[in-house]
């Protein structure tokens, strides 16, 4: 990160000091945990309650649409949701619209299934990746086995016990899309509104503001936004892990950024008072 | 030659009209047509991936050949792509010829994904925290009333989203003050603005689709108007 032209030596130094403080603020809570507690948000609670309300043995479709870049925020919430499903003896059906996300999905599914002692094909299905985006969703709405004739491990989906009584999307009571892109809107337009299942969502903090209109219109039944959403879910599961630890680091970094913004603006106002207003 | 322009326009019009009308026809034929059409789209999407890979590699070959600024990074594109393609294909072939399945066999492809792609991807995204710190020092300025309002809103949302706000608010007997303020900002002004943008985008998409359907917009055919 080279210093831009025209910056004074002090401005450049201030930037490097800011980088150093951010690094320290991220690392400190992992060494010295802070006594910070928080209440889960209402939208996270709604998603948790929707999963709780499903009868035992119900199928839940998860679309994990992200790659390693968004892993820090989305992997912990995916982990929490899958653990919750296995704990309640639900049948997760896992897929992804992102080719780069297949490896992460595999890790997630195999890790949580092993923890819960569940068997592939019997208690859950990992469908892997298929291209098509919205067309794939439409195909799944007509026939799930037609869209995915085999699971990730190459076993035929027709007659698979984990997919018993699940022939198309409308046979699934809850779909959850964990997204680092625009797939939530796609699931709403081509899936939820057409085939009538409940849709929950989780996304990176950057995308979260885009989804608020769908929360108000009740097109989403619950929502996890960014690392905070993941930490909320861990709290409700009573299994605090990476997201909860991450929230402590995020707390310190946010407070530091706020201090930076305020002090930079005090400096800016002071400069305007001393030098006069800008052109 | 007139047919080189007319035939794609006719295909576009007929397919667009069929795709639109089948939504309103409650007949099994309409459902079968939709199923067939979406399957074709997915097959074309598969070919699109090859086209994307070709386009990416072609761009980087050009950068290396012309020794453009940062061409060394393009070499890593080829190293990375070759490593993943060779390891993936080799393992698929070995798996196909192996007389018995061996699910616990070491996978170089998975190893490269777990220990190279995952850490590299996560590292690049994590640099965002440092860019935000840099932006906080250099660019977030209350230059006018609108910018000042945006800054105040940003500070409330940033603070209200982290547990520190509940802790500090609790010291003054109001742990929910900042989280509730952040929620109010997100659920009302933010949502109203986002809904306006969504409506604008949707109307734009409808008008653009009609322009393509009726052959007014032809830039997708290439070669300009």
Coordinates of C-alpha atoms in Angstrom, one line a residue:
Chain A
X1 CA 0.0 0.0 0.0
X2 CA 2.1 2.9 -1.3
X3 CA 1.4 6.4 0.0
X4 CA -0.6 8.4 -2.5
X5 CA 1.0 11.5 -4.1
X6 CA 0.4 14.8 -2.4
X7 CA 0.0 13.3 1.1
X8 CA 2.1 14.9 3.9
X9 CA 4.5 12.8 5.9
X10 CA 2.2 13.0 8.9
X11 CA -0.8 11.8 6.9
X12 CA 1.1 8.8 5.6
X13 CA 2.4 8.1 9.1
X14 CA -1.2 8.3 10.5
X15 CA -2.3 5.7 7.9
X16 CA 0.4 3.3 8.9
X17 CA -0.4 3.8 12.6
X18 CA -4.1 3.2 11.8
X19 CA -3.2 -0.1 10.1
X20 CA -1.1 -1.2 13.1
X21 CA -4.0 -0.3 15.6
X22 CA -6.5 -2.3 13.4
X23 CA -4.2 -5.3 13.4
X24 CA -3.7 -5.1 17.2
X25 CA -7.5 -4.6 17.7
X26 CA -8.2 -7.7 15.7
X27 CA -5.7 -9.9 17.5
X28 CA -6.1 -8.8 21.2
X29 CA -9.6 -10.3 21.8
X30 CA -8.3 -13.7 20.6
X31 CA -5.6 -13.6 23.3
X32 CA -7.5 -11.7 26.0
X33 CA -11.3 -12.3 25.6
X34 CA -13.5 -9.3 26.5
X35 CA -16.5 -9.7 28.8
X36 CA -19.0 -8.6 26.1
X37 CA -22.5 -10.1 25.9
X38 CA -25.3 -9.3 23.5
X39 CA -28.9 -10.0 22.8
X40 CA -29.7 -11.8 19.5
X41 CA -31.5 -9.6 17.0
X42 CA -35.2 -10.1 16.2
X43 CA -34.7 -11.3 12.7
X44 CA -32.1 -13.9 13.8
X45 CA -34.6 -15.1 16.4
X46 CA -37.3 -15.4 13.8
X47 CA -35.1 -17.7 11.6
X48 CA -34.1 -19.8 14.7
X49 CA -37.8 -20.1 15.7
X50 CA -38.8 -21.1 12.2
X51 CA -36.2 -24.0 12.3
X52 CA -37.4 -24.9 15.8
X53 CA -41.0 -25.0 14.6
X54 CA -40.4 -27.6 11.9
X55 CA -41.6 -31.1 12.7
X56 CA -38.9 -33.7 13.2
X57 CA -37.8 -35.3 9.9
X58 CA -38.7 -32.2 7.8
X59 CA -36.4 -31.4 4.8
X60 CA -34.6 -28.1 4.8
X61 CA -32.8 -26.9 1.7
X62 CA -29.6 -24.9 2.1
X63 CA -28.1 -23.0 -0.7
X64 CA -24.6 -21.9 0.4
X65 CA -23.8 -19.4 -2.3
X66 CA -20.4 -18.0 -1.4
X67 CA -16.7 -18.7 -1.8
X68 CA -13.7 -18.5 0.6
X69 CA -13.6 -14.6 0.4
X70 CA -16.8 -14.4 2.4
X71 CA -16.0 -17.4 4.6
X72 CA -15.2 -15.3 7.8
X73 CA -18.8 -14.1 8.0
X74 CA -20.8 -16.8 6.3
X75 CA -19.1 -20.1 7.3
X76 CA -20.0 -19.7 11.1
X77 CA -23.7 -19.0 10.3
X78 CA -23.8 -22.0 7.9
X79 CA -22.2 -24.2 10.6
X80 CA -24.7 -23.0 13.2
X81 CA -27.7 -23.6 10.9
X82 CA -26.6 -27.1 10.0
X83 CA -25.9 -28.0 13.6
X84 CA -29.3 -26.8 14.6
X85 CA -30.9 -28.9 11.9
X86 CA -29.0 -32.1 12.9
X87 CA -29.7 -31.4 16.6
X88 CA -33.5 -31.3 15.7
X89 CA -33.2 -34.4 13.5
X90 CA -34.2 -32.5 10.3
X91 CA -33.0 -33.5 6.9
X92 CA -30.7 -30.9 5.4
X93 CA -30.4 -30.8 1.6
X94 CA -27.3 -28.8 0.7
X95 CA -26.3 -27.2 -2.7
X96 CA -24.5 -24.2 -4.0
X97 CA -24.7 -21.9 -7.0
X98 CA -21.1 -21.0 -6.7
X99 CA -18.5 -23.4 -8.2
X100 CA -15.8 -22.0 -5.9
X101 CA -18.0 -22.8 -2.9
X102 CA -18.2 -26.6 -3.4
X103 CA -15.2 -27.3 -1.2
X104 CA -16.5 -25.2 1.6
X105 CA -19.9 -26.9 1.5
X106 CA -18.3 -30.3 1.6
X107 CA -16.2 -29.3 4.7
X108 CA -19.3 -27.9 6.3
X109 CA -21.6 -30.9 5.6
X110 CA -19.1 -33.6 6.5
X111 CA -17.9 -31.8 9.7
X112 CA -21.5 -31.3 11.1
X113 CA -22.7 -34.7 10.0
X114 CA -19.8 -36.4 11.7
X115 CA -20.4 -34.4 14.9
X116 CA -24.0 -35.5 14.9
X117 CA -23.4 -39.1 13.7
X118 CA -25.5 -38.6 10.5
X119 CA -25.1 -40.6 7.3
X120 CA -25.1 -39.1 3.7
X121 CA -28.1 -40.1 1.7
X122 CA -29.9 -41.3 4.8
X123 CA -30.1 -38.3 7.0
X124 CA -28.9 -35.6 4.7
X125 CA -28.0 -34.9 1.0
X126 CA -25.1 -32.9 -0.4
X127 CA -26.0 -32.1 -4.0
X128 CA -23.0 -30.0 -4.9
X129 CA -22.9 -27.5 -7.7
X130 CA -24.8 -27.1 -11.0
X131 CA -24.8 -24.1 -13.3
X132 CA -27.9 -22.3 -14.3
X133 CA -28.8 -19.9 -11.4
X134 CA -32.4 -19.0 -11.7
X135 CA -33.0 -21.7 -14.3
X136 CA -31.7 -24.3 -11.9
X137 CA -34.2 -23.0 -9.3
X138 CA -37.0 -23.3 -11.8
X139 CA -35.9 -26.8 -12.7
X140 CA -35.8 -27.8 -9.1
X141 CA -39.3 -26.4 -8.7
X142 CA -40.5 -28.8 -11.4
X143 CA -38.4 -31.8 -10.3
X144 CA -35.6 -31.9 -7.8
X145 CA -34.4 -35.3 -8.9
X146 CA -34.5 -34.0 -12.5
X147 CA -32.3 -31.1 -11.7
X148 CA -29.9 -33.1 -9.6
X149 CA -30.0 -36.7 -10.8
X150 CA -27.0 -37.6 -8.6
X151 CA -25.6 -36.2 -5.4
X152 CA -22.0 -34.8 -5.0
X153 CA -20.7 -38.3 -4.3
X154 CA -22.3 -39.7 -7.5
X155 CA -25.2 -41.6 -5.9
X156 CA -28.5 -41.4 -7.7
X157 CA -31.0 -39.1 -5.9
X158 CA -34.0 -41.1 -7.1
X159 CA -35.1 -43.3 -4.3
X160 CA -32.7 -41.8 -1.8
X161 CA -34.1 -42.0 1.8
X162 CA -33.1 -38.4 2.7
X163 CA -35.2 -37.2 -0.3
X164 CA -38.3 -39.3 0.5
X165 CA -41.4 -37.3 -0.2
X166 CA -39.3 -34.5 -1.6
X167 CA -40.0 -34.4 -5.4
X168 CA -40.0 -30.6 -6.0
X169 CA -39.3 -27.4 -4.2
X170 CA -42.9 -27.0 -2.9
X171 CA -42.4 -30.2 -0.8
X172 CA -39.7 -28.4 1.2
X173 CA -41.1 -26.2 4.0
X174 CA -38.0 -24.1 4.5
X175 CA -35.2 -22.9 2.2
X176 CA -32.3 -20.9 3.6
X177 CA -29.9 -19.1 1.2
X178 CA -26.6 -18.0 2.7
X179 CA -25.2 -15.6 0.1
X180 CA -22.3 -13.4 -0.7
X181 CA -24.0 -12.1 -3.9
X182 CA -27.4 -11.5 -5.4
X183 CA -28.8 -15.0 -5.0
X184 CA -31.3 -14.1 -2.2
X185 CA -33.3 -12.0 -4.7
X186 CA -33.1 -14.8 -7.2
X187 CA -34.5 -17.3 -4.7
X188 CA -37.3 -14.9 -3.8
X189 CA -38.3 -14.2 -7.4
X190 CA -37.9 -17.6 -9.0
X191 CA -38.3 -19.9 -5.9
X192 CA -40.3 -18.6 -2.9
X193 CA -42.9 -16.5 -4.8
X194 CA -43.5 -19.2 -7.4
X195 CA -43.4 -22.4 -5.3
X196 CA -44.6 -21.1 -1.9
X197 CA -42.0 -22.3 0.6
X198 CA -40.7 -20.2 3.5
X199 CA -37.3 -18.5 2.7
X200 CA -34.7 -17.5 5.2
X201 CA -31.5 -15.7 4.4
X202 CA -28.0 -15.0 5.7
X203 CA -25.6 -12.7 4.0
X204 CA -22.4 -10.6 4.4
X205 CA -22.9 -7.2 6.2
X206 CA -22.3 -5.4 2.9
X207 CA -25.4 -7.0 1.3
X208 CA -27.6 -6.8 4.4
X209 CA -29.1 -3.3 3.8
X210 CA -30.3 -4.5 0.3
X211 CA -32.5 -7.2 2.0
X212 CA -34.6 -5.0 4.3
X213 CA -37.4 -4.4 1.8
X214 CA -37.9 -8.2 1.6
X215 CA -38.1 -8.4 5.4
X216 CA -40.8 -5.8 5.7
X217 CA -42.8 -7.5 2.8
X218 CA -42.4 -10.8 4.7
X219 CA -40.8 -12.5 1.7
X220 CA -38.1 -13.5 4.1
X221 CA -39.1 -15.3 7.3
X222 CA -35.8 -14.6 9.0
X223 CA -32.4 -13.1 8.4
X224 CA -28.8 -13.3 9.6
X225 CA -26.7 -10.2 8.7
X226 CA -22.9 -10.5 8.7
X227 CA -20.8 -11.8 11.5
X228 CA -23.3 -10.4 14.0
X229 CA -26.0 -12.6 12.6
X230 CA -23.7 -15.6 12.9
X231 CA -22.9 -14.7 16.5
X232 CA -26.6 -14.3 17.3
X233 CA -27.2 -17.8 16.0
X234 CA -24.3 -19.2 18.0
X235 CA -25.7 -17.5 21.1
X236 CA -29.2 -19.0 20.6
X237 CA -27.6 -22.4 20.0
X238 CA -25.7 -21.9 23.2
X239 CA -22.5 -22.8 21.4
X240 CA -20.3 -19.7 21.2
X241 CA -17.5 -20.2 18.7
X242 CA -15.7 -18.3 15.9
X243 CA -18.4 -15.7 15.2
X244 CA -18.8 -14.8 18.9
X245 CA -15.0 -14.4 19.3
X246 CA -15.0 -12.4 16.0
X247 CA -17.6 -10.0 17.4
X248 CA -15.2 -9.0 20.1
X249 CA -12.5 -8.1 17.5
X250 CA -15.2 -6.4 15.4
X251 CA -16.3 -4.3 18.5
X252 CA -12.8 -3.0 19.0
X253 CA -12.2 -2.3 15.3
X254 CA -15.6 -0.5 14.9
X255 CA -14.9 1.7 18.0
X256 CA -11.4 2.5 16.7
X257 CA -12.8 3.4 13.2
X258 CA -15.4 5.7 14.9
X259 CA -12.6 7.4 16.9
X260 CA -10.7 7.8 13.6
X261 CA -13.7 9.3 11.8
X262 CA -14.5 11.7 14.6
X263 CA -10.8 12.8 15.1
X264 CA -10.3 13.2 11.3
X265 CA -13.4 15.4 11.1
X266 CA -12.3 17.5 14.1
X267 CA -9.0 18.0 12.2
X268 CA -10.9 18.9 9.1
X269 CA -13.2 21.5 10.8
X270 CA -10.1 23.0 12.5
X271 CA -8.3 23.3 9.2
X272 CA -11.3 25.0 7.7
X273 CA -11.5 27.4 10.6
X274 CA -7.7 28.2 10.4
X275 CA -7.3 28.3 6.6
X276 CA -10.8 29.4 5.6
X277 CA -13.5 27.3 3.6
X278 CA -12.6 25.2 0.6
X279 CA -13.4 26.4 -3.0
Chain B
X1 CA -27.6 -9.8 -46.0
X2 CA -31.0 -9.2 -44.4
X3 CA -31.4 -12.7 -42.8
X4 CA -28.3 -12.3 -40.7
X5 CA -30.1 -9.6 -38.7
X6 CA -33.7 -10.7 -39.1
X7 CA -33.4 -14.3 -38.1
X8 CA -31.8 -13.6 -34.6
X9 CA -34.5 -10.9 -34.1
X10 CA -37.3 -13.3 -35.0
X11 CA -35.9 -16.0 -32.7
X12 CA -35.6 -13.5 -29.9
X13 CA -39.2 -12.2 -30.4
X14 CA -40.7 -15.7 -30.6
X15 CA -38.8 -17.2 -27.6
X16 CA -39.4 -14.1 -25.5
X17 CA -43.2 -14.2 -26.3
X18 CA -43.4 -17.9 -25.6
X19 CA -41.4 -17.5 -22.3
X20 CA -43.8 -14.7 -21.3
X21 CA -47.1 -16.3 -22.3
X22 CA -46.4 -19.8 -20.9
X23 CA -46.6 -18.2 -17.4
X24 CA -50.3 -17.6 -18.0
X25 CA -51.2 -20.9 -19.6
X26 CA -52.3 -23.6 -17.0
X27 CA -51.7 -26.5 -19.4
X28 CA -49.1 -29.4 -19.0
X29 CA -47.6 -28.4 -22.4
X30 CA -46.7 -25.0 -21.0
X31 CA -45.0 -26.7 -18.0
X32 CA -43.2 -29.1 -20.2
X33 CA -42.0 -26.2 -22.4
X34 CA -40.7 -24.3 -19.4
X35 CA -38.9 -27.4 -18.1
X36 CA -37.3 -28.0 -21.5
X37 CA -36.3 -24.3 -21.9
X38 CA -34.7 -24.0 -18.5
X39 CA -32.8 -27.2 -19.1
X40 CA -31.5 -25.7 -22.3
X41 CA -30.5 -22.5 -20.5
X42 CA -28.5 -24.6 -18.0
X43 CA -26.7 -26.4 -20.8
X44 CA -25.8 -23.1 -22.4
X45 CA -24.7 -21.9 -19.0
X46 CA -22.2 -24.8 -18.9
X47 CA -20.8 -23.7 -22.2
X48 CA -20.7 -20.2 -20.9
X49 CA -18.2 -21.3 -18.3
X50 CA -15.9 -22.5 -21.0
X51 CA -16.3 -19.2 -22.8
X52 CA -15.5 -17.4 -19.5
X53 CA -12.4 -19.5 -18.9
X54 CA -11.2 -18.9 -22.5
X55 CA -11.8 -15.1 -22.2
X56 CA -9.9 -15.0 -18.9
X57 CA -6.9 -16.9 -20.2
X58 CA -6.9 -14.9 -23.4
X59 CA -6.8 -11.7 -21.5
X60 CA -3.9 -12.8 -19.4
X61 CA -2.0 -14.2 -22.4
X62 CA -2.2 -10.8 -24.0
X63 CA -1.0 -9.1 -20.8
X64 CA 2.0 -11.4 -20.6
X65 CA 2.8 -11.1 -24.4
X66 CA 2.7 -7.3 -24.3
X67 CA 4.5 -7.2 -21.0
X68 CA 1.8 -4.9 -19.6
X69 CA 2.0 -3.4 -16.1
X70 CA 1.7 -6.2 -13.5
X71 CA 2.1 -9.0 -16.1
X72 CA 3.9 -11.1 -13.6
X73 CA 0.6 -11.6 -11.7
X74 CA -0.9 -13.1 -14.9
X75 CA 1.7 -15.8 -14.8
X76 CA 0.3 -16.9 -11.4
X77 CA -3.2 -17.2 -13.1
X78 CA -1.7 -19.9 -15.3
X79 CA 0.2 -21.6 -12.5
X80 CA -2.9 -21.7 -10.3
X81 CA -5.3 -22.7 -13.1
X82 CA -2.9 -25.5 -14.3
X83 CA -2.4 -26.9 -10.8
X84 CA -6.1 -27.1 -10.2
X85 CA -7.1 -28.4 -13.6
X86 CA -4.3 -31.1 -13.7
X87 CA -4.9 -32.3 -10.1
X88 CA -8.7 -32.3 -10.6
X89 CA -8.6 -34.2 -13.9
X90 CA -5.9 -36.7 -12.8
X91 CA -7.9 -37.6 -9.7
X92 CA -11.1 -38.0 -11.7
X93 CA -9.3 -40.4 -14.1
X94 CA -7.8 -42.4 -11.2
X95 CA -11.2 -42.6 -9.5
X96 CA -12.8 -43.8 -12.8
X97 CA -10.2 -46.6 -13.4
X98 CA -9.8 -47.7 -9.7
X99 CA -11.4 -51.1 -9.2
X100 CA -12.8 -50.3 -5.8
X101 CA -13.9 -46.9 -4.3
X102 CA -11.4 -45.3 -1.8
X103 CA -13.2 -42.4 -0.2
X104 CA -10.4 -41.5 2.3
X105 CA -7.6 -41.3 -0.4
X106 CA -5.5 -38.2 -0.3
X107 CA -6.8 -35.5 -2.7
X108 CA -4.3 -33.0 -4.1
X109 CA -7.2 -31.0 -5.5
X110 CA -8.9 -30.7 -2.1
X111 CA -5.6 -30.0 -0.4
X112 CA -4.9 -27.1 -2.8
X113 CA -8.4 -25.8 -2.2
X114 CA -8.2 -26.1 1.6
X115 CA -4.7 -24.8 2.1
X116 CA -4.2 -22.3 -0.8
X117 CA -7.5 -21.0 -2.2
X118 CA -9.3 -20.8 1.1
X119 CA -6.6 -18.8 3.0
X120 CA -5.8 -16.6 0.0
X121 CA -9.4 -15.8 -0.6
X122 CA -10.1 -15.0 3.1
X123 CA -6.9 -12.9 3.3
X124 CA -7.8 -10.7 0.4
X125 CA -11.2 -10.0 1.8
X126 CA -9.8 -9.3 5.3
X127 CA -7.8 -6.4 3.8
X128 CA -11.1 -4.6 3.8
X129 CA -10.6 -3.7 7.4
X130 CA -7.3 -1.9 6.6
X131 CA -8.9 -0.1 3.6
X132 CA -11.7 1.1 5.9
X133 CA -9.2 2.5 8.4
X134 CA -7.4 4.3 5.6
X135 CA -10.8 5.7 4.3
X136 CA -11.7 6.8 7.8
X137 CA -8.4 8.8 8.0
X138 CA -8.6 10.3 4.5
X139 CA -12.1 10.5 3.0
X140 CA -15.0 10.4 5.5
X141 CA -15.5 14.2 5.8
X142 CA -18.5 16.2 6.8
X143 CA -18.1 18.6 3.9
X144 CA -21.8 19.7 3.9
X145 CA -25.0 19.0 5.8
X146 CA -25.9 15.9 3.7
X147 CA -22.4 14.3 4.2
X148 CA -22.6 15.2 8.0
X149 CA -26.0 13.4 8.2
X150 CA -24.6 10.3 6.4
X151 CA -21.6 10.3 8.8
X152 CA -23.7 10.4 11.9
X153 CA -25.9 7.6 10.5
X154 CA -22.9 5.5 9.6
X155 CA -21.4 6.0 13.1
X156 CA -24.7 5.0 14.8
X157 CA -25.0 1.8 12.6
X158 CA -21.4 0.9 13.1
X159 CA -21.6 1.3 16.8
X160 CA -25.1 -0.2 17.2
X161 CA -24.1 -3.4 15.5
X162 CA -21.3 -4.5 17.9
X163 CA -21.7 -5.8 21.5
X164 CA -19.5 -2.9 22.8
X165 CA -22.5 -0.6 22.3
X166 CA -24.7 -2.7 24.6
X167 CA -21.9 -2.7 27.2
X168 CA -21.3 1.0 27.1
X169 CA -25.1 1.8 26.9
X170 CA -25.5 -0.5 29.9
X171 CA -23.2 1.7 32.0
X172 CA -25.7 4.5 31.5
X173 CA -28.7 2.3 32.1
X174 CA -29.7 2.0 28.4
X175 CA -28.1 -1.1 26.9
X176 CA -30.6 -1.2 24.0
X177 CA -30.2 2.5 23.0
X178 CA -27.6 2.1 20.2
X179 CA -28.8 -1.3 18.8
X180 CA -32.4 0.0 18.6
X181 CA -31.2 3.3 16.9
X182 CA -29.2 1.2 14.4
X183 CA -32.2 -1.0 13.7
X184 CA -34.5 2.1 13.2
X185 CA -32.1 3.6 10.7
X186 CA -31.9 0.3 8.8
X187 CA -35.6 -0.5 8.9
X188 CA -36.9 2.9 7.8
X189 CA -34.7 5.4 5.9
X190 CA -32.4 2.6 4.5
X191 CA -35.3 0.4 3.5
X192 CA -37.2 3.3 1.9
X193 CA -34.1 4.2 -0.2
X194 CA -33.5 0.6 -1.1
X195 CA -37.1 0.1 -2.1
X196 CA -37.0 3.2 -4.4
X197 CA -33.8 1.9 -6.0
X198 CA -35.3 -1.6 -6.5
X199 CA -38.4 -0.2 -8.1
X200 CA -36.3 2.0 -10.4
X201 CA -34.2 -1.0 -11.4
X202 CA -37.2 -3.2 -12.0
X203 CA -38.9 -0.6 -14.2
X204 CA -35.6 -0.2 -16.1
X205 CA -35.4 -4.0 -16.6
X206 CA -39.0 -4.2 -17.9
X207 CA -38.4 -1.4 -20.4
X208 CA -35.1 -2.9 -21.5
X209 CA -36.7 -6.3 -22.0
X210 CA -39.5 -4.8 -24.1
X211 CA -36.9 -3.0 -26.2
X212 CA -35.0 -6.3 -26.8
X213 CA -38.2 -8.2 -27.5
X214 CA -39.4 -5.7 -30.1
X215 CA -35.9 -5.4 -31.8
X216 CA -35.4 -1.8 -30.7
X217 CA -32.3 -2.6 -28.6
X218 CA -29.9 -4.6 -30.8
X219 CA -26.5 -4.1 -29.1
X220 CA -26.6 -7.8 -27.8
X221 CA -26.2 -8.9 -31.5
X222 CA -22.8 -7.2 -31.5
X223 CA -21.3 -4.8 -34.0
X224 CA -23.4 -1.8 -32.7
X225 CA -26.6 -0.6 -34.5

